Short mmCIF file of C-alpha atoms and ligand atoms in Angstrom, two decimals:
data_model
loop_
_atom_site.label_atom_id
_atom_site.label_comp_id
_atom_site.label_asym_id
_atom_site.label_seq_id
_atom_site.Cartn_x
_atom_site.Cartn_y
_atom_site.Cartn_z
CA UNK A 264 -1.50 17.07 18.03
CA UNK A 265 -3.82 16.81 15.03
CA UNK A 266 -3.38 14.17 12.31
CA UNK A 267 -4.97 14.15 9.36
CA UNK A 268 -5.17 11.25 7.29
CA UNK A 269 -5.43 11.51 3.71
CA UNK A 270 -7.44 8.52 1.83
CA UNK A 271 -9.25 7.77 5.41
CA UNK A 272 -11.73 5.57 3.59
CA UNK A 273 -9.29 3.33 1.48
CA UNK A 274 -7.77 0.19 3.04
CA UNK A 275 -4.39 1.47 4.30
CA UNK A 276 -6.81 4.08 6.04
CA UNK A 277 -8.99 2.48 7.44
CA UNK A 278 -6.80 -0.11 9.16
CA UNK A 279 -4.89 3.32 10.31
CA UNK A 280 -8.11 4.47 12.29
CA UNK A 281 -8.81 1.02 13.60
CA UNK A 282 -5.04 1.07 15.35
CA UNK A 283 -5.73 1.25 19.18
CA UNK A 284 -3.28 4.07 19.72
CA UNK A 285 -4.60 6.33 16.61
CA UNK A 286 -7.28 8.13 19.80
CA UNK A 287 -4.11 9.96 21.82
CA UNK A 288 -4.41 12.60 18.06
CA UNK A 289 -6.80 14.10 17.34
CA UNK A 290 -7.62 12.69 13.81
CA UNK A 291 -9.28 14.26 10.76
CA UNK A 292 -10.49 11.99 8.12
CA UNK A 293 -12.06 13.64 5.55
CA UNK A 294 -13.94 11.79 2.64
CA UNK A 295 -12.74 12.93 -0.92
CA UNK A 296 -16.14 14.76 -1.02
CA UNK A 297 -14.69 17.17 2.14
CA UNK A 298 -10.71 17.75 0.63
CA UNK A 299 -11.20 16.35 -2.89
CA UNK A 300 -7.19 16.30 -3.82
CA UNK A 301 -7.67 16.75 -7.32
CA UNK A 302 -8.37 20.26 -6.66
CA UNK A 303 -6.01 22.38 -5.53
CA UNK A 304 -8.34 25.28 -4.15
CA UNK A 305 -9.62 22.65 -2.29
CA UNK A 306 -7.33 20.64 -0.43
CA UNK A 307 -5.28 23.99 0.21
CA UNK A 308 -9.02 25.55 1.79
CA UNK A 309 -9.43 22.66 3.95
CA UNK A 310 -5.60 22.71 5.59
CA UNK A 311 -5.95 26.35 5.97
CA UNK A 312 -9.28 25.83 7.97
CA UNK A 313 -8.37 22.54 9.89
CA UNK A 314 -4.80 23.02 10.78
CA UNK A 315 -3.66 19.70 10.86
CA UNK A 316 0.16 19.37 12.58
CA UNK A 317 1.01 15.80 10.93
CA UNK A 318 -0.16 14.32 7.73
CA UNK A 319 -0.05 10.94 6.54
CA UNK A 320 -0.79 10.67 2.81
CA UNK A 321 -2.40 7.39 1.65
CA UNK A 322 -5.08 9.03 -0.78
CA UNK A 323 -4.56 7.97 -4.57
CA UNK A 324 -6.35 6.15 -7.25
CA UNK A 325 -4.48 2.27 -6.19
CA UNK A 326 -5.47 -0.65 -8.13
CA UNK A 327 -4.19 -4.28 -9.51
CA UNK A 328 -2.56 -5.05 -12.51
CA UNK A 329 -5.79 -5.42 -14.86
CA UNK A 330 -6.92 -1.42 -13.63
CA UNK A 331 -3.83 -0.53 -14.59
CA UNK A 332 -2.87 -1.55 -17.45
CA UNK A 333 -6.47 -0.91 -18.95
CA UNK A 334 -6.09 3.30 -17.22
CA UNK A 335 -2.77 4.18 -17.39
CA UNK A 336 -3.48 7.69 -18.78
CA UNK A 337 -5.62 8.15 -14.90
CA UNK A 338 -2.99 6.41 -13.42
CA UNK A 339 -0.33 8.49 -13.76
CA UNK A 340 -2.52 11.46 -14.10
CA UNK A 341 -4.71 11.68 -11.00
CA UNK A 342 -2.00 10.69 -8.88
CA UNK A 343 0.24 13.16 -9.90
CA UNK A 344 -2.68 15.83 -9.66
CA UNK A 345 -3.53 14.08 -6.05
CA UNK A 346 0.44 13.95 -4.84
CA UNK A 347 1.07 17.48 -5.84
CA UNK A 348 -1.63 19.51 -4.72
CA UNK A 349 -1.64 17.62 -1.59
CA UNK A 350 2.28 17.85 -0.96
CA UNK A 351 2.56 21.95 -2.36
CA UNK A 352 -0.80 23.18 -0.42
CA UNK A 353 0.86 21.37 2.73
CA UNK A 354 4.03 22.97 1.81
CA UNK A 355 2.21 26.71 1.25
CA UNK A 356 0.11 26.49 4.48
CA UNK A 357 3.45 25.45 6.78
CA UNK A 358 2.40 22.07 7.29
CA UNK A 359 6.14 21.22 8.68
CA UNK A 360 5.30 16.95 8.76
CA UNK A 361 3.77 14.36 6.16
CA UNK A 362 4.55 10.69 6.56
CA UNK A 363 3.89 9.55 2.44
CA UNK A 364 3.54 6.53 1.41
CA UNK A 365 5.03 5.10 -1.63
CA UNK A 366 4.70 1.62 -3.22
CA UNK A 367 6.94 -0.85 -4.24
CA UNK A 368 6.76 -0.62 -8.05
CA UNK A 369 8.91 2.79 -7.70
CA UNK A 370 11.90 0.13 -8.31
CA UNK A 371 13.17 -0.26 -11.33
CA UNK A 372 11.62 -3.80 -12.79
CA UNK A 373 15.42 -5.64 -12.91
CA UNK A 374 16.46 -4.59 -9.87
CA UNK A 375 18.52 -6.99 -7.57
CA UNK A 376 16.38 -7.92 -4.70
CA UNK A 377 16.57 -7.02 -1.63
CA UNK A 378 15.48 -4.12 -3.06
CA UNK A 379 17.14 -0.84 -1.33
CA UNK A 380 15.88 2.63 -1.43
CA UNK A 381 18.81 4.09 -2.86
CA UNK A 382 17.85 1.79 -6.13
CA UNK A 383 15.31 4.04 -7.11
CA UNK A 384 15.88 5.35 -10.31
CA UNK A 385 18.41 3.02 -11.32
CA UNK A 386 16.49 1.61 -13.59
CA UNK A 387 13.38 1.14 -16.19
CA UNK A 388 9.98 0.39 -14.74
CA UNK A 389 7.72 -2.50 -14.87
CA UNK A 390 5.63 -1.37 -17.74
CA UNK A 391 2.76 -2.62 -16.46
CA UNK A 392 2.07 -0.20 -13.61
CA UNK A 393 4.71 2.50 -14.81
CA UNK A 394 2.28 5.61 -14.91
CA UNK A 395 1.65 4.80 -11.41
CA UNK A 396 4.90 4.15 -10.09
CA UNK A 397 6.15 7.83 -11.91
CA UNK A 398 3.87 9.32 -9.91
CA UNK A 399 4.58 7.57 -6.56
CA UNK A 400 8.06 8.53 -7.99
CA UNK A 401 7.43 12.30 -8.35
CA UNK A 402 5.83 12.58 -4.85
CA UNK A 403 8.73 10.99 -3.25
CA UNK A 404 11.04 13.46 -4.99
CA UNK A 405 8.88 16.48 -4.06
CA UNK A 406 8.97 15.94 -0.71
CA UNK A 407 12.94 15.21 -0.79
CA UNK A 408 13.10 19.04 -2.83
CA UNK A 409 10.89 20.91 -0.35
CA UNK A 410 13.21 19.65 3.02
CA UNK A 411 16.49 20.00 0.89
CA UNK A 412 15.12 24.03 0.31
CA UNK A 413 14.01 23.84 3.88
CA UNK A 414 15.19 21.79 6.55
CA UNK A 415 12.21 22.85 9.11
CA UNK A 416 9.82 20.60 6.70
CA UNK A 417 10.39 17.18 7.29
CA UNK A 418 8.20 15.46 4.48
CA UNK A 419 9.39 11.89 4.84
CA UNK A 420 8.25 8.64 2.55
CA UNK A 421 7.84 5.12 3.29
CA UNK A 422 8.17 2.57 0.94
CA UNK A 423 5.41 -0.50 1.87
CA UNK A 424 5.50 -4.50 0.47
CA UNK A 425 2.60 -5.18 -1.08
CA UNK A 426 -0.61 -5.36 1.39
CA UNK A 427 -3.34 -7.16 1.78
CA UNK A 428 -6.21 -7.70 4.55
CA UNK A 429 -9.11 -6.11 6.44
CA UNK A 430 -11.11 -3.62 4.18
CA UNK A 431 -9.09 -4.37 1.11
CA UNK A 432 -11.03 -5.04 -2.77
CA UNK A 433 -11.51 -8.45 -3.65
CA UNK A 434 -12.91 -7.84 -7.36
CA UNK A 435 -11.10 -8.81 -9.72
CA UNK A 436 -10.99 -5.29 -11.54
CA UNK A 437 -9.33 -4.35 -8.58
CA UNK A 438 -7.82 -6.44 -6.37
CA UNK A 439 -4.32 -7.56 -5.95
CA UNK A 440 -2.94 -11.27 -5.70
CA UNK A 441 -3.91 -12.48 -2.30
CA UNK A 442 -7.99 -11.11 -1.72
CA UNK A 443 -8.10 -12.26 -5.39
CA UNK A 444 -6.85 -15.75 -4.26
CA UNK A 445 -9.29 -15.56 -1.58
CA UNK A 446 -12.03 -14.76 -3.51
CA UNK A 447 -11.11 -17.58 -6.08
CA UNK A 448 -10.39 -20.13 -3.54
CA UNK A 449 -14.26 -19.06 -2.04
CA UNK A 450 -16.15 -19.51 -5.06
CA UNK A 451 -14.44 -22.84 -6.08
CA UNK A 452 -15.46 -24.34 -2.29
CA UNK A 453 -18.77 -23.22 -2.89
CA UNK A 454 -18.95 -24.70 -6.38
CA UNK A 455 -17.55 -27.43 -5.29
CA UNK A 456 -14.85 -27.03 -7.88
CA UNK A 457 -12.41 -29.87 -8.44
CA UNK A 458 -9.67 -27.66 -8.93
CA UNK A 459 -8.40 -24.33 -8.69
CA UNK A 460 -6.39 -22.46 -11.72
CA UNK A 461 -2.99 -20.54 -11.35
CA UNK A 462 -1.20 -18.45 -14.07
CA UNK A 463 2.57 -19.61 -14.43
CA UNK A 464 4.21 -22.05 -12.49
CA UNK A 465 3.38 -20.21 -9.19
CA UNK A 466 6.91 -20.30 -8.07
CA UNK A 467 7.32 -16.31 -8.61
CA UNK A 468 8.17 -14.89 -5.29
CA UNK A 469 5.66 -12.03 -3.59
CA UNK A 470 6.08 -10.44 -0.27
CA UNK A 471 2.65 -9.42 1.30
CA UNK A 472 2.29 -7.13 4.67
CA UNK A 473 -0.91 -7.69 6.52
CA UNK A 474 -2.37 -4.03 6.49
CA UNK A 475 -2.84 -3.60 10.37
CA UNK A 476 0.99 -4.31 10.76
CA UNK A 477 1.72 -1.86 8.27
CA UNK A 478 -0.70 0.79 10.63
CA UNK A 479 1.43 -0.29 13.76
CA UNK A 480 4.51 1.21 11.78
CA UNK A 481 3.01 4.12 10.79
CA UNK A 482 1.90 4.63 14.56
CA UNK A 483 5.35 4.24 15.37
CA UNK A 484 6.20 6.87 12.87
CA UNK A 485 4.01 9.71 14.56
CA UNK A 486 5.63 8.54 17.32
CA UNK A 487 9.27 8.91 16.46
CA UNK A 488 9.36 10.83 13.41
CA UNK A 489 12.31 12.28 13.70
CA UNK A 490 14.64 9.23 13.87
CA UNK A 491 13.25 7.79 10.51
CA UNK A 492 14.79 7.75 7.73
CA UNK A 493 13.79 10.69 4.52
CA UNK A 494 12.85 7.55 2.43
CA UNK A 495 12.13 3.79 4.55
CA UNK A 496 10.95 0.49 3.22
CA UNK A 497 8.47 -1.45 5.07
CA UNK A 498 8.67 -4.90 4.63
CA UNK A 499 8.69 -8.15 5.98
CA UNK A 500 12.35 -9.30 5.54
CA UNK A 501 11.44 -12.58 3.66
CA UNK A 502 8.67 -13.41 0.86
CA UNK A 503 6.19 -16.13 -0.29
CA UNK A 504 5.85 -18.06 -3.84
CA UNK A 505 2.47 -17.52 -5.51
CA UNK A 506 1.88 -21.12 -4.81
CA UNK A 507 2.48 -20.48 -0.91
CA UNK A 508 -0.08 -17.90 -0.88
CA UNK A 509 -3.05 -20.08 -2.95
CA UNK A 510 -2.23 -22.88 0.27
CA UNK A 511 -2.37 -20.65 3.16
CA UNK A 512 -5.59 -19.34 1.69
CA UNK A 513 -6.86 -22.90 1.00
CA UNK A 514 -6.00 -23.86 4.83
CA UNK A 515 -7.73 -21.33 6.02
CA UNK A 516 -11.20 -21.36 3.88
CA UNK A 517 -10.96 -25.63 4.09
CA UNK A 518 -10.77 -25.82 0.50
CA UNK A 519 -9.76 -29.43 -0.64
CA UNK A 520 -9.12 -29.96 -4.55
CA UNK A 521 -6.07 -29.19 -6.52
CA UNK A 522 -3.93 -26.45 -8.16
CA UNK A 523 -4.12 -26.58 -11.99
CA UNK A 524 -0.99 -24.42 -13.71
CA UNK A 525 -1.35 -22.45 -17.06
CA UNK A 526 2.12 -22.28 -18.04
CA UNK A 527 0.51 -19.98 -20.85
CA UNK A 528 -0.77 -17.30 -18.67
CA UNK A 529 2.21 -14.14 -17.56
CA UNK A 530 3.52 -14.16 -14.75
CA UNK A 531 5.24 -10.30 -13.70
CA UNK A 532 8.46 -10.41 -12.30
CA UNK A 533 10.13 -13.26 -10.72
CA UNK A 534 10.63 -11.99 -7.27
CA UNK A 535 9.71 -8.43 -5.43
CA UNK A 536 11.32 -8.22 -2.19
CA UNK A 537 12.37 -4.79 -0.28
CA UNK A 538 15.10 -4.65 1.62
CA UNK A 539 14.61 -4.14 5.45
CA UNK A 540 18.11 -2.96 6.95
CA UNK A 541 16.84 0.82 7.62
CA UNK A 542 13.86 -0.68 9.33
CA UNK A 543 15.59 -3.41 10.99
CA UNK A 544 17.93 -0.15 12.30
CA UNK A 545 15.07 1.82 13.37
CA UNK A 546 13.55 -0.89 15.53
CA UNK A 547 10.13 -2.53 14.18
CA UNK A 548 9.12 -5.76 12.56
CA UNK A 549 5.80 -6.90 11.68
CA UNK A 550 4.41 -9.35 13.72
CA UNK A 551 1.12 -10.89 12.00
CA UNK A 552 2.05 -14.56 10.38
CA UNK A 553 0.73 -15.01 7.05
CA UNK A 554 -1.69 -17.80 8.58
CA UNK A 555 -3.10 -15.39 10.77
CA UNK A 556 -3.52 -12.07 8.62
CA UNK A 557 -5.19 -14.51 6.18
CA UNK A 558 -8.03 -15.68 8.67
CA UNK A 559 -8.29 -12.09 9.48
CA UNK A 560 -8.82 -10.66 5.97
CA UNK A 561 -10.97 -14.09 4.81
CA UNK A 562 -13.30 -13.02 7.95
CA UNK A 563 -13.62 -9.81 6.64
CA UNK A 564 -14.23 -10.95 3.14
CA UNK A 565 -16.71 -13.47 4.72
CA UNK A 566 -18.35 -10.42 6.51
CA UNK A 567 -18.93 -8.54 2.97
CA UNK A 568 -20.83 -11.55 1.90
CA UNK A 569 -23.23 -11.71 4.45
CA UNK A 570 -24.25 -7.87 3.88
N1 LIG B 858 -2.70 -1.75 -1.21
C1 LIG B 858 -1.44 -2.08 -1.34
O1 LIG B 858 -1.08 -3.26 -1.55
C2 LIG B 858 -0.38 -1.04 -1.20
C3 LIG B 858 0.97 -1.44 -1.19
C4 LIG B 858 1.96 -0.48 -1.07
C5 LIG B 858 1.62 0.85 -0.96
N2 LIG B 858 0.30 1.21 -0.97
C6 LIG B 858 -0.01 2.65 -0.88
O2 LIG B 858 -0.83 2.90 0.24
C7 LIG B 858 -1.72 3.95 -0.06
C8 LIG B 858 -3.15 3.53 0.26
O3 LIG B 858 -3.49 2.37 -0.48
P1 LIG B 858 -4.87 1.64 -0.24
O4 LIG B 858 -4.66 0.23 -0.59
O5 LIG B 858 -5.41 2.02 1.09
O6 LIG B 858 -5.77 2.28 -1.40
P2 LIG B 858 -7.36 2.43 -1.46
O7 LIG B 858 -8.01 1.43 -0.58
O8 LIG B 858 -7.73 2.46 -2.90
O9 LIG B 858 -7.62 3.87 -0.83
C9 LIG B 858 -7.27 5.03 -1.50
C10 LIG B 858 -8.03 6.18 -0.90
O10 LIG B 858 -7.68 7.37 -1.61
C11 LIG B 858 -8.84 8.14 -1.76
N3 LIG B 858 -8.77 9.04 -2.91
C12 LIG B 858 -8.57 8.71 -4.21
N4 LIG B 858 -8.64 9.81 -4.98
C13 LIG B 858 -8.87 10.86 -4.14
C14 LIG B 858 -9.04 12.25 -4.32
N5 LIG B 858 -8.98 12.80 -5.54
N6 LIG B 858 -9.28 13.02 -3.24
C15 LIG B 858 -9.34 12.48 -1.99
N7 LIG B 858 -9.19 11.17 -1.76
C16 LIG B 858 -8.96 10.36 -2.82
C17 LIG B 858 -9.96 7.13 -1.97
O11 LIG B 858 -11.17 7.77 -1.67
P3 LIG B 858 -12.62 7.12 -2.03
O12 LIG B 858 -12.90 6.20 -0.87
O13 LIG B 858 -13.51 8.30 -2.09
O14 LIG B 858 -12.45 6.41 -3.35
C18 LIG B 858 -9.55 6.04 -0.99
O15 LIG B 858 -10.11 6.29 0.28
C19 LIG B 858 -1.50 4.31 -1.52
O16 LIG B 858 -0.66 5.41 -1.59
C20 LIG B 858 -0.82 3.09 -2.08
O17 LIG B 858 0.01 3.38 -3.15
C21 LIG B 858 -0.71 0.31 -1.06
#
């Protein structure tokens, strides 16, 4: 069988192709310079030519809360473009599989947690990342429409937790809540820095997957596609407070001094957790503790400094 996996180069990706069991495929991973998914002609040329028999779509412009709240006109707009041509040329060449992934901020912002798929919609969106969560929205939908018009495409989505770990971004442009803690925590150990700032109380709740259990699932997924669900979550089952996260990370980098709180700073929504019956049913549960998917992403980050 071959797989091709969209966004090969991105984090999700990457930690896809570094998956022991990704070799029994063949795998295509092209860079966005070989199926650029903002063009249509494109991406439909390069399924026509490659013939891939699975698809799992991570591509799409992903960033933290500053990126997107400073671009939400290329939020919503390039991932729209990227989600539809990829999803309608897969669709026109008779592509019958794509495994898509979704996010988390597809829930509606005052949404009782555990958060359950069939939530989506219920709801308004956090306003902060809204453009991108439409679009995540409108790809999800799409591929519901094409296997309610035709059953022999099975275009499924899974919803992940937030992620974090090897080959994620730790600037602070882009990166989400625990590489930027790592990064933070870093640079005040090497300052020797008597103490470490954190917006809000810190007891806002976040659940974070380490990336390489999030590839074990999808491996399972090639595996035994047709048992999943249309629509999945992917989570852990139980969360972290913001405060949790800054001490793992300090345990693990050695970093001594205190936690300072800016009760004047915003802190997003109180708690984010996804509901994990459907994946509890199918049979998988991610198996990295947060102590030790920390020490793995920190060595990473460490390995980006010494280059
Ligand atoms: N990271 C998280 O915490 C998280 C949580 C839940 C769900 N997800 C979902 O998981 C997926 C992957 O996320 P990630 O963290 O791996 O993101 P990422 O590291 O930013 O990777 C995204 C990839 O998409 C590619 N891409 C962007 N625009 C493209 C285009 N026009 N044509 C072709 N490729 C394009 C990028 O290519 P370049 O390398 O050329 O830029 C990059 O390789 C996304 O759908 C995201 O919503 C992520």
């Amino acid at each position: 069988m071959k797989v091709l996996i969209t966004g090969a180069n991105g984090m999700v990706g990457k930690n896809i192709l570094e998956h022991s069991a990704i070799q029994k495929w063949q795998i295509l991973a092209p860079s966005r310079s070989e199926m650029n998914l903002s063009d249509r002609k494109a991406t439909e040329d390069y399924l026509k030519k490659n013939k891939p028999d699975f698809v799992i779509h991570t591509a799409g412009r992903v960033g933290g809360i500053q990126a997107n709240i400073k671009h939400p006109v290329a939020f919503l707009s390039e991932n729209v473009d990227i989600n539809q041509n990829l999803i309608l040329s897969c669709q026109s060449v008779g592509i019958k599989k794509i495994l898509n992934l979704g996010s988390s901020c597809m829930y509606p912002c005052r949404a009782q947690n555990p958060l359950k798929e069939s939530m989506i919609l219920q709801g308004e969106l956090e306003p902060t990342n809204e453009g991108y969560a439409l679009a995540k929205i409108m790809a999800q939908r799409l591929c519901e429409y094409i296997m309610r018009e035709d059953s022999e495409f099975q275009y499924k989505t899974l919803i992940p937790c937030n992620l974090y770990g090897r080959h994620d971004k730790f600037a602070a442009e882009h990166s989400h809540l625990v590489p930027a803690i790592i990064s933070k925590v870093f640079q005040a150990k090497k300052n020797n820095l008597s103490d470490v700032e954190i917006w809000g109380t810190g007891e806002a709740r976040r659940e974070f997957m380490y990336a390489g259990d999030l590839a074990d699932c999808i491996i399972k997924c090639i595996n035994d596609f047709s048992a999943i669900p249309n629509l999945m979550n992917v989570g852990l089952g139980h969360d972290y407070s913001v405060n949790e996260y800054y001490r793992a990370v300090a345990e693990v980098v050695g970093y001594q001094g205190q936690f300072k709180h800016d009760l004047t700073k915003p802190v997003g929504m109180q708690q984010k957790l996804v509901s994990i019956e459907k994946l509890n049913n199918w049979g998988w549960k991610s198996q990295t503790s947060l102590h030790a998917g920390i020490e793995k992403a920190y060595h990473y980050f460490l390995s980006l400094q010494e280059r």
